Coordinates of C-alpha atoms in Angstrom, one line a residue:
Chain R
L1 CA 4.1 3.3 17.7
P2 CA 3.7 6.3 20.1
I3 CA 3.8 9.8 18.5
G4 CA 7.2 11.6 18.1
D5 CA 9.1 9.8 15.4
D6 CA 9.6 10.9 11.9
L7 CA 6.9 8.6 10.5
A8 CA 3.8 7.0 12.0
A9 CA 3.3 3.3 11.8
L10 CA 0.1 1.4 10.9
R11 CA -0.8 -2.2 10.4
F12 CA -3.3 -2.9 7.6
Q13 CA -5.7 -5.8 7.4
A14 CA -4.5 -8.4 4.9
G15 CA -6.6 -7.9 1.7
D16 CA -7.6 -4.3 2.4
I17 CA -6.7 -1.8 -0.3
L18 CA -4.8 1.3 0.9
L19 CA -6.0 4.5 -0.6
A20 CA -3.9 7.7 -0.4
G21 CA -4.2 11.3 -1.6
A22 CA -3.6 14.9 -0.5
D23 CA -5.3 18.2 -0.9
Q24 CA -4.2 21.7 0.0
A25 CA -6.1 24.5 1.6
L26 CA -4.6 27.8 0.7
D27 CA -5.3 31.3 1.9
G28 CA -7.1 33.3 -0.8
V29 CA -7.9 30.2 -2.8
H30 CA -9.8 27.9 -0.5
F31 CA -10.5 30.2 2.4
D32 CA -9.8 33.8 3.4
S33 CA -7.9 34.1 6.7
R34 CA -9.3 37.7 7.1
V35 CA -12.8 36.4 7.1
H36 CA -12.8 32.8 8.3
D37 CA -11.8 31.7 11.7
P38 CA -9.0 29.2 12.1
R39 CA -11.2 26.4 13.5
A40 CA -13.4 26.6 10.4
I41 CA -10.3 26.7 8.1
G42 CA -8.9 23.6 9.8
R43 CA -12.2 21.8 9.4
K44 CA -12.4 22.5 5.7
A45 CA -8.8 21.4 5.1
T46 CA -9.6 18.0 6.5
N47 CA -13.1 17.8 5.0
R48 CA -11.8 18.3 1.4
N49 CA -9.8 15.2 1.9
L50 CA -12.5 13.2 3.6
S51 CA -14.7 14.1 0.6
D52 CA -12.1 12.4 -1.7
C53 CA -12.6 9.2 0.4
A54 CA -16.4 9.6 0.0
A55 CA -16.0 9.9 -3.8
M56 CA -14.1 6.5 -3.9
G57 CA -16.5 4.8 -1.5
C58 CA -13.7 4.0 1.0
L59 CA -13.4 4.8 4.7
P60 CA -10.8 7.2 6.0
V61 CA -8.3 5.9 8.5
A62 CA -5.6 8.4 9.2
A63 CA -4.4 11.8 8.1
I64 CA -1.1 13.5 8.1
V65 CA -1.1 17.3 8.3
T66 CA 1.4 20.0 7.3
M67 CA 0.9 23.7 8.2
A68 CA 2.9 26.7 7.0
L69 CA 2.0 29.4 9.4
P70 CA 2.6 33.1 8.8
R71 CA 5.2 34.2 11.3
G72 CA 3.5 35.8 14.3
S73 CA 0.2 33.8 13.9
G74 CA 0.5 32.9 17.6
D75 CA -0.1 29.7 19.5
E76 CA -3.8 30.2 19.9
F77 CA -4.3 30.5 16.1
A78 CA -2.2 27.4 15.5
R79 CA -4.1 25.5 18.2
E80 CA -7.5 26.5 16.9
L81 CA -6.5 25.5 13.4
Y82 CA -5.3 22.1 14.6
M83 CA -8.5 21.6 16.6
G84 CA -10.6 22.2 13.5
I85 CA -8.4 19.7 11.5
E86 CA -8.7 17.1 14.3
E87 CA -12.4 17.7 14.9
A88 CA -13.4 17.1 11.3
G89 CA -11.3 14.0 11.2
A90 CA -12.8 12.6 14.5
L91 CA -16.3 12.9 13.1
Q92 CA -15.4 10.3 10.5
D93 CA -13.1 8.2 12.6
C94 CA -10.0 9.6 11.0
T95 CA -7.0 10.1 13.3
I96 CA -4.2 12.7 12.7
I97 CA -1.1 10.5 12.9
G98 CA 1.7 13.0 12.2
G99 CA 2.9 15.9 10.1
D100 CA 5.0 19.0 10.2
T101 CA 4.4 22.6 11.3
A102 CA 6.6 25.5 10.3
S103 CA 6.5 29.3 10.4
W104 CA 7.4 31.3 7.4
D105 CA 7.2 34.8 5.8
G106 CA 4.3 33.5 3.7
K107 CA 0.6 33.0 3.8
L108 CA -1.2 30.2 5.6
A109 CA -1.0 26.9 3.7
I110 CA -2.3 23.6 4.9
T111 CA -1.9 20.2 3.3
V112 CA -3.8 17.2 4.5
A113 CA -2.7 13.8 3.2
I114 CA -5.3 11.1 3.8
L115 CA -5.1 7.3 4.1
G116 CA -8.3 5.3 3.5
R117 CA -9.0 1.6 3.3
S118 CA -11.4 -0.4 1.2
D119 CA -12.3 -4.1 1.3
I120 CA -13.8 -3.8 -2.1
K121 CA -12.6 -2.4 -5.4
P122 CA -12.6 1.3 -5.0
I123 CA -15.1 3.3 -7.1
T124 CA -13.4 5.4 -9.8
R125 CA -14.5 7.9 -12.5
A126 CA -14.1 5.4 -15.2
G127 CA -17.1 3.0 -14.8
A128 CA -20.1 4.8 -16.2
K129 CA -21.9 2.9 -18.9
V130 CA -24.5 4.0 -21.6
G131 CA -28.0 3.9 -20.4
E132 CA -27.2 4.3 -16.7
G133 CA -28.8 7.0 -14.6
I134 CA -26.7 10.0 -13.3
Y135 CA -27.3 10.9 -9.7
L136 CA -26.5 13.7 -7.1
S137 CA -26.4 13.2 -3.4
G138 CA -28.0 16.6 -2.6
P139 CA -28.8 20.1 -3.9
V140 CA -26.0 22.2 -5.4
G141 CA -25.1 25.8 -6.2
G142 CA -24.2 28.9 -4.3
S143 CA -21.7 27.3 -1.9
L144 CA -19.7 30.5 -2.0
L145 CA -22.3 32.0 0.4
G146 CA -20.7 29.9 3.1
R147 CA -21.4 26.2 2.5
H148 CA -17.9 25.7 1.0
M149 CA -16.6 26.2 4.5
T150 CA -19.1 24.2 6.4
F151 CA -20.1 21.2 4.2
R152 CA -20.1 17.7 5.7
P153 CA -18.2 15.2 3.5
R154 CA -20.5 12.3 2.3
V155 CA -18.3 9.6 3.6
L156 CA -21.0 7.3 5.0
F157 CA -23.3 7.7 1.9
G158 CA -20.4 7.1 -0.5
H159 CA -19.4 4.0 1.4
M160 CA -22.9 2.7 1.5
L161 CA -23.3 3.1 -2.2
A162 CA -20.0 1.3 -2.9
K163 CA -20.8 -1.5 -0.5
R164 CA -24.1 -2.2 -2.1
E165 CA -22.5 -2.2 -5.5
S166 CA -25.0 0.5 -6.5
V167 CA -22.6 2.8 -8.4
S168 CA -20.4 2.4 -11.5
A169 CA -18.6 5.7 -11.3
M170 CA -18.4 8.5 -8.7
V171 CA -16.8 11.8 -7.9
D172 CA -17.3 14.6 -5.3
I173 CA -18.2 18.0 -6.7
S174 CA -15.3 20.3 -6.1
D175 CA -14.9 21.9 -9.6
G176 CA -18.6 22.2 -10.3
L177 CA -21.3 19.8 -11.4
T178 CA -20.7 20.0 -15.1
R179 CA -16.8 19.9 -14.8
D180 CA -16.9 17.0 -12.5
L181 CA -19.5 15.3 -14.7
Q182 CA -17.0 15.9 -17.6
H183 CA -14.3 14.0 -15.6
I184 CA -16.6 11.0 -15.4
C185 CA -17.6 11.2 -19.1
R186 CA -14.0 11.5 -20.3
A187 CA -12.7 8.7 -18.0
S188 CA -15.6 6.5 -18.9
N189 CA -15.6 7.4 -22.7
V190 CA -19.3 8.3 -22.7
G191 CA -21.5 11.4 -22.9
A192 CA -24.3 12.7 -20.7
V193 CA -27.7 14.4 -20.7
L194 CA -28.8 16.4 -17.7
Y195 CA -32.6 17.0 -17.2
A196 CA -32.8 20.8 -16.3
S197 CA -36.0 20.3 -14.3
A198 CA -34.5 17.4 -12.2
I199 CA -31.4 19.2 -10.9
P200 CA -31.7 20.0 -7.2
I201 CA -30.9 23.7 -6.8
H202 CA -29.8 24.7 -3.4
D203 CA -31.5 27.7 -1.7
D204 CA -28.2 29.5 -1.6
A205 CA -28.2 29.5 -5.4
M206 CA -31.4 31.6 -5.3
Q207 CA -29.7 34.1 -3.0
M208 CA -26.7 34.8 -5.3
H209 CA -28.3 37.8 -7.1
D210 CA -25.8 38.1 -9.9
H211 CA -25.9 37.7 -13.7
L212 CA -26.3 33.9 -13.4
S213 CA -29.6 32.1 -12.9
P214 CA -30.0 29.7 -10.0
L215 CA -29.8 26.8 -12.5
E216 CA -26.5 28.1 -13.8
H217 CA -25.1 28.3 -10.3
A218 CA -26.2 24.7 -9.7
L219 CA -24.5 23.7 -13.0
Y220 CA -21.2 25.6 -12.7
D221 CA -20.5 26.5 -9.0
G222 CA -17.7 24.6 -7.3
E223 CA -17.0 23.3 -3.9
D224 CA -20.5 21.7 -3.2
Y225 CA -18.9 18.4 -2.1
E226 CA -22.0 16.5 -2.9
L227 CA -21.4 13.1 -4.6
L228 CA -22.1 12.8 -8.4
F229 CA -22.5 9.2 -9.5
T230 CA -23.8 6.8 -12.1
S231 CA -25.8 3.6 -11.5
P232 CA -27.3 0.8 -13.6
H233 CA -30.2 0.6 -11.1
A234 CA -33.1 2.9 -10.4
L235 CA -31.7 4.0 -7.1
Q236 CA -33.9 5.3 -4.3
V237 CA -31.5 5.4 -1.3
S238 CA -31.0 7.9 1.4
S239 CA -28.8 8.1 4.5
S240 CA -29.2 9.7 8.0
D241 CA -27.0 12.7 7.1
G242 CA -29.7 13.9 4.7
S243 CA -28.0 12.5 1.5
S244 CA -30.2 10.8 -1.0
S245 CA -29.9 9.5 -4.6
I246 CA -31.5 12.2 -6.9
L247 CA -31.8 11.2 -10.5
I248 CA -30.6 14.2 -12.7
G249 CA -29.8 12.6 -16.1
Q250 CA -28.6 9.8 -18.2
V251 CA -25.4 8.4 -19.6
I252 CA -25.4 8.4 -23.4
S253 CA -23.0 7.0 -26.0
E254 CA -22.4 10.3 -27.9
P255 CA -19.4 12.2 -26.3
G256 CA -20.2 15.6 -24.8
M257 CA -22.8 16.9 -22.3
W258 CA -26.3 18.2 -23.0
L259 CA -28.9 20.0 -21.0
E260 CA -32.5 18.8 -21.8
R261 CA -35.2 21.4 -21.2
N262 CA -38.8 21.1 -22.5
G263 CA -37.7 18.2 -24.8
Q264 CA -34.9 20.4 -26.3
R265 CA -31.2 19.5 -25.9
T266 CA -28.5 22.2 -25.9
P267 CA -24.8 21.5 -25.4
I268 CA -23.3 22.4 -22.0
D269 CA -20.0 24.2 -21.8
P270 CA -18.4 23.0 -18.5
L271 CA -16.4 26.2 -18.2
G272 CA -19.5 28.2 -17.7
W273 CA -18.3 30.0 -14.7
D274 CA -14.9 30.0 -13.0
Y275 CA -15.2 29.5 -9.3
Q276 CA -13.0 31.9 -7.4
L277 CA -13.2 32.9 -3.8
Chain Q
L1 CA -5.7 2.0 -10.4
P2 CA -4.7 4.2 -13.2
I3 CA -3.9 7.9 -12.3
G4 CA -6.7 10.4 -12.4
D5 CA -9.0 9.6 -9.5
D6 CA -9.2 11.5 -6.2
L7 CA -7.0 8.9 -4.4
A8 CA -4.4 6.4 -5.4
A9 CA -4.8 2.7 -4.5
L10 CA -2.1 0.4 -3.2
R11 CA -2.1 -3.2 -2.1
F12 CA 0.2 -4.0 0.8
Q13 CA 1.9 -7.3 1.6
A14 CA 0.2 -9.0 4.6
G15 CA 2.4 -8.5 7.6
D16 CA 4.2 -5.4 6.3
I17 CA 3.9 -2.4 8.5
L18 CA 2.9 0.8 6.7
L19 CA 4.8 3.9 7.7
A20 CA 3.6 7.4 6.9
G21 CA 4.7 11.0 7.3
A22 CA 5.0 14.4 5.6
D23 CA 7.4 17.3 5.5
Q24 CA 7.1 20.7 3.9
A25 CA 9.7 22.6 1.8
L26 CA 9.0 26.3 2.1
D27 CA 10.5 29.2 0.2
G28 CA 12.7 31.2 2.5
V29 CA 12.9 28.4 5.1
H30 CA 14.1 25.3 3.3
F31 CA 15.2 26.8 0.1
D32 CA 15.4 30.3 -1.6
S33 CA 13.6 30.4 -4.9
R34 CA 15.8 33.4 -6.0
V35 CA 18.9 31.3 -5.7
H36 CA 18.0 27.6 -6.1
D37 CA 16.7 26.2 -9.4
P38 CA 13.3 24.4 -9.3
R39 CA 14.8 21.0 -10.1
A40 CA 17.0 21.2 -7.0
I41 CA 14.1 22.5 -4.9
G42 CA 12.0 19.5 -6.0
R43 CA 14.7 17.0 -5.2
K44 CA 15.2 18.4 -1.7
A45 CA 11.4 18.3 -1.0
T46 CA 11.4 14.6 -1.7
N47 CA 14.8 13.9 -0.1
R48 CA 13.7 15.3 3.2
N49 CA 11.0 12.7 3.3
L50 CA 13.1 9.8 2.1
S51 CA 15.5 10.7 4.9
D52 CA 12.6 10.2 7.4
C53 CA 12.4 6.6 6.0
A54 CA 16.1 6.2 6.3
A55 CA 15.8 7.2 10.0
M56 CA 13.3 4.5 10.7
G57 CA 15.0 1.9 8.7
C58 CA 12.1 1.4 6.3
L59 CA 11.9 1.4 2.6
P60 CA 10.0 4.2 0.8
V61 CA 7.2 3.0 -1.5
A62 CA 5.2 5.9 -2.7
A63 CA 4.8 9.7 -2.3
I64 CA 2.0 12.2 -2.6
V65 CA 2.9 15.7 -3.5
T66 CA 1.1 19.0 -3.1
M67 CA 2.5 22.2 -4.7
A68 CA 1.3 25.8 -4.1
L69 CA 2.8 27.8 -7.0
P70 CA 3.1 31.5 -7.0
R71 CA 0.8 32.8 -9.8
G72 CA 2.8 33.3 -13.0
S73 CA 5.4 30.7 -12.2
G74 CA 4.9 29.2 -15.6
D75 CA 4.6 25.7 -16.9
E76 CA 8.4 25.2 -17.3
F77 CA 9.0 26.1 -13.7
A78 CA 6.3 23.7 -12.5
R79 CA 7.6 20.9 -14.8
E80 CA 11.2 21.3 -13.5
L81 CA 10.0 21.2 -9.9
Y82 CA 8.0 18.1 -10.5
M83 CA 10.9 16.5 -12.4
G84 CA 13.1 17.1 -9.4
I85 CA 10.5 15.6 -7.0
E86 CA 10.1 12.6 -9.2
E87 CA 13.8 12.1 -9.9
A88 CA 14.7 12.0 -6.2
G89 CA 12.0 9.5 -5.6
A90 CA 13.0 7.3 -8.5
L91 CA 16.5 6.9 -7.1
Q92 CA 15.0 5.2 -4.1
D93 CA 12.3 3.3 -5.8
C94 CA 9.7 5.7 -4.6
T95 CA 6.8 6.5 -7.0
I96 CA 4.8 9.7 -7.0
I97 CA 1.2 8.4 -6.9
G98 CA -0.8 11.6 -6.6
G99 CA -1.3 15.0 -5.1
D100 CA -2.6 18.4 -5.9
T101 CA -1.2 21.5 -7.6
A102 CA -2.7 25.0 -7.2
S103 CA -1.6 28.5 -8.1
W104 CA -1.9 31.2 -5.5
D105 CA -0.9 34.8 -4.5
G106 CA 1.7 33.3 -2.1
K107 CA 5.2 31.9 -2.1
L108 CA 6.2 28.5 -3.3
A109 CA 5.2 25.7 -0.8
I110 CA 5.7 22.0 -1.4
T111 CA 4.5 19.2 0.8
V112 CA 5.6 15.6 0.3
A113 CA 3.8 12.9 2.1
I114 CA 5.6 9.6 2.1
L115 CA 4.5 6.0 2.5
G116 CA 7.1 3.4 3.5
R117 CA 7.0 -0.3 4.4
S118 CA 8.8 -2.4 6.9
D119 CA 8.8 -6.2 7.5
I120 CA 10.5 -5.6 10.8
K121 CA 9.6 -3.4 13.8
P122 CA 10.6 0.2 12.7
I123 CA 13.5 1.8 14.5
T124 CA 12.4 4.7 16.7
R125 CA 14.1 7.3 18.9
A126 CA 13.2 5.5 22.0
G127 CA 15.4 2.4 22.1
A128 CA 18.8 3.8 23.3
K129 CA 20.3 2.0 26.3
V130 CA 23.0 2.9 28.8
G131 CA 26.4 1.8 27.7
E132 CA 25.6 1.7 24.0
G133 CA 27.8 3.5 21.4
I134 CA 26.5 6.6 19.6
Y135 CA 27.2 6.6 15.9
L136 CA 27.0 8.9 12.9
S137 CA 26.7 7.8 9.2
G138 CA 29.1 10.6 7.9
P139 CA 30.7 13.9 8.5
V140 CA 28.5 16.9 9.6
G141 CA 28.6 20.7 9.7
G142 CA 28.4 23.5 7.2
S143 CA 25.5 22.1 5.1
L144 CA 24.4 25.7 4.6
L145 CA 27.2 26.1 2.0
G146 CA 25.0 23.9 -0.4
R147 CA 24.8 20.3 0.9
H148 CA 21.4 21.0 2.5
M149 CA 20.1 21.1 -1.1
T150 CA 22.1 18.3 -2.6
F151 CA 22.4 15.6 0.2
R152 CA 21.5 12.0 -0.6
P153 CA 19.1 10.4 1.9
R154 CA 20.7 7.4 3.7
V155 CA 17.9 5.0 2.9
L156 CA 19.9 2.0 2.1
F157 CA 22.3 2.4 5.0
G158 CA 19.4 2.9 7.4
H159 CA 17.6 -0.1 6.1
M160 CA 20.7 -2.2 6.3
L161 CA 21.3 -1.2 9.9
A162 CA 17.6 -2.0 10.8
K163 CA 17.6 -5.4 8.9
R164 CA 20.8 -6.5 10.8
E165 CA 19.3 -5.5 14.1
S166 CA 22.4 -3.4 14.6
V167 CA 20.6 -0.3 16.0
S168 CA 18.5 0.4 19.0
A169 CA 17.5 4.1 18.2
M170 CA 17.9 6.2 15.1
V171 CA 17.1 9.7 13.7
D172 CA 18.3 11.7 10.7
I173 CA 20.0 14.9 11.4
S174 CA 17.7 17.7 10.4
D175 CA 17.7 20.0 13.4
G176 CA 21.4 19.5 14.2
L177 CA 23.6 16.8 15.8
T178 CA 23.0 17.9 19.4
R179 CA 19.3 18.7 19.0
D180 CA 18.6 15.4 17.3
L181 CA 20.7 13.6 19.9
Q182 CA 18.5 15.2 22.5
H183 CA 15.5 13.7 20.8
I184 CA 17.0 10.3 21.2
C185 CA 18.0 11.0 24.8
R186 CA 14.6 12.3 25.9
A187 CA 12.6 9.5 24.1
S188 CA 15.0 6.9 25.5
N189 CA 15.2 8.4 29.0
V190 CA 19.0 8.4 28.9
G191 CA 22.0 10.9 28.6
A192 CA 24.9 11.1 26.2
V193 CA 28.6 11.9 26.1
L194 CA 30.2 12.9 22.8
Y195 CA 33.9 12.6 22.2
A196 CA 35.1 15.9 20.7
S197 CA 37.9 14.3 18.9
A198 CA 35.8 11.6 17.3
I199 CA 33.2 13.8 15.7
P200 CA 33.6 13.7 11.9
I201 CA 33.7 17.4 10.8
H202 CA 32.7 18.0 7.2
D203 CA 35.1 20.1 5.1
D204 CA 32.3 22.6 4.6
A205 CA 32.4 23.3 8.3
M206 CA 36.0 24.5 7.9
Q207 CA 34.9 26.9 5.1
M208 CA 32.2 28.8 7.1
H209 CA 34.6 31.5 8.5
D210 CA 32.2 33.0 11.1
H211 CA 32.3 33.2 14.9
L212 CA 31.8 29.5 15.3
S213 CA 34.5 26.8 15.2
P214 CA 34.3 23.9 12.8
L215 CA 33.4 21.6 15.7
E216 CA 30.6 23.9 16.7
H217 CA 29.3 23.8 13.2
A218 CA 29.4 20.0 13.4
L219 CA 27.5 20.0 16.7
Y220 CA 24.9 22.7 16.0
D221 CA 24.3 23.0 12.2
G222 CA 21.1 21.5 10.9
E223 CA 20.0 19.8 7.6
D224 CA 23.0 17.4 7.4
Y225 CA 20.6 14.4 6.9
E226 CA 23.2 11.9 8.1
L227 CA 21.9 9.2 10.4
L228 CA 22.5 9.4 14.1
F229 CA 22.1 6.1 15.9
T230 CA 22.9 4.0 18.9
S231 CA 24.0 0.4 19.0
P232 CA 24.8 -2.3 21.6
H233 CA 27.5 -3.6 19.2
A234 CA 30.9 -2.3 18.2
L235 CA 29.8 -1.5 14.7
Q236 CA 32.1 -1.3 11.7
V237 CA 29.8 -1.2 8.7
S238 CA 29.8 0.8 5.6
S239 CA 27.7 1.0 2.4
S240 CA 28.4 1.7 -1.2
D241 CA 26.9 5.3 -0.9
G242 CA 29.9 6.3 1.3
S243 CA 28.0 6.0 4.6
S244 CA 29.7 4.2 7.5
S245 CA 29.4 3.7 11.2
I246 CA 31.5 6.4 13.0
L247 CA 31.6 6.0 16.8
I248 CA 31.2 9.5 18.3
G249 CA 30.1 8.8 21.9
Q250 CA 28.3 6.7 24.5
V251 CA 24.9 6.5 26.1
I252 CA 25.0 7.2 29.8
S253 CA 22.4 7.0 32.6
E254 CA 22.6 10.6 33.7
P255 CA 20.2 12.8 31.8
G256 CA 21.7 15.5 29.7
M257 CA 24.5 15.7 27.1
W258 CA 28.2 16.3 27.6
L259 CA 31.2 17.0 25.4
E260 CA 34.3 15.1 26.4
R261 CA 37.5 16.9 25.5
N262 CA 41.0 16.0 26.9
G263 CA 39.3 14.0 29.6
Q264 CA 37.1 16.9 30.7
R265 CA 33.3 16.8 30.4
T266 CA 31.4 20.0 29.7
P267 CA 27.6 20.2 29.3
I268 CA 26.2 20.7 25.8
D269 CA 23.5 23.3 25.2
P270 CA 21.6 21.9 22.1
L271 CA 20.4 25.3 21.3
G272 CA 23.9 26.4 20.4
W273 CA 23.0 27.9 17.1
D274 CA 19.7 28.4 15.4
Y275 CA 19.7 27.2 11.8
Q276 CA 18.1 29.6 9.5
L277 CA 18.5 29.9 5.7

């Protein structure tokens, strides 16, 4: 159907599974409208959702966008915001098919609802098994320095992993490596050991200069949007976007999470640091 | 899939068309959190979207909900809000399958994205033809007195009309009778005459006691959420929810909209009154 009706219409392949979800991007929580330009804000709003598709190994198809604009934002601001939203979608073949825009006496709030498709069973958090390796798609930590606004969602890498049946459980890192690992552990009813020396620490984590070490930033910082996954295989895969399978630990039967350093295991508290803009 | 992953998964019947859209409910625009209780706010947030399904003659299947809660709203408030959202969906067999909740230093904002299905071509705004009758599903005007919070979306009536191939174009009245009629006229490239004496005026429109007449309220007030549709047939249908086909005018070839009163036609300005809470 052409645009302009209350709902958009799509026809799905028979057999394809439809995946659907939504994430918000809120001023003062996920971005700061005093600092970040509208195009970048729009991109992030979409990319957060595309990253959810990546985490489940599915391909994004379409997105629906609602924007609550502070009264007086102006047409140019709204247009830039929308261009950012559309631009990020287009890079992953995801079309904006509808939504709703309103002005209000409130702060900028954007919700993107995303529709994805999968011709295989989507990857969840619940498939990790004892003995499997734990992998990251790239270095983490220090995203607050700017990467949380500019990350590229790992859609193709996630889809490749799912297609090759290489992964048993997967999430994208939004809450932080250890918290998102805990999501997998709880859903899969397993525990995890992380090898301190194997965790890829992003350069940004070295530049944070606060009371946390770079390793702690890698373990606890949120909004990295790398993929965290488990696999029964010894994976050595990489993709053209710079993602690769980096082994960082192992799934164990004992519930809980441990950091292994110089042969010593210490328990990890996933609430190490509370990410806040 | 069980709940808890980044996206929810659904399997669609082969041949079914998927419909998708989203609407916001914003504090100070669509409700007033100082006056309306959270359960009623939640209901309205869902019902606005269910009404979009009604307008296209499709059946709602699932909804995805994001909520931006003012910091300190409390668990009870959030729970009541969610119960209202869920309750309204359940009445129309629409399940909440996922979403995102966050706290922020902003006002209450809710977005509901809705997924519907149709085994026939969905009804749009673009099918009205010269000579057809223009119909309303019920009386309009004065919704501001409370009905804008408590309306029941005309899902079954809309679906029945679509299934029987009784309608050529349809919308739900959110912006106001004349503005939404203009949407049909423009999309269908036609004009319209409304018969003043035939327009069903809601009792609430009589109680407004302002500078507008009850008829003007019926013509210009928004958020009635009755269905406005055109049909090539002389319809006389009604449904168990109290909806019926009320003939209020005729589609004409000349672009524009006219009000016919005592045999005289006067042009209608759809911007008669700007609905604002």
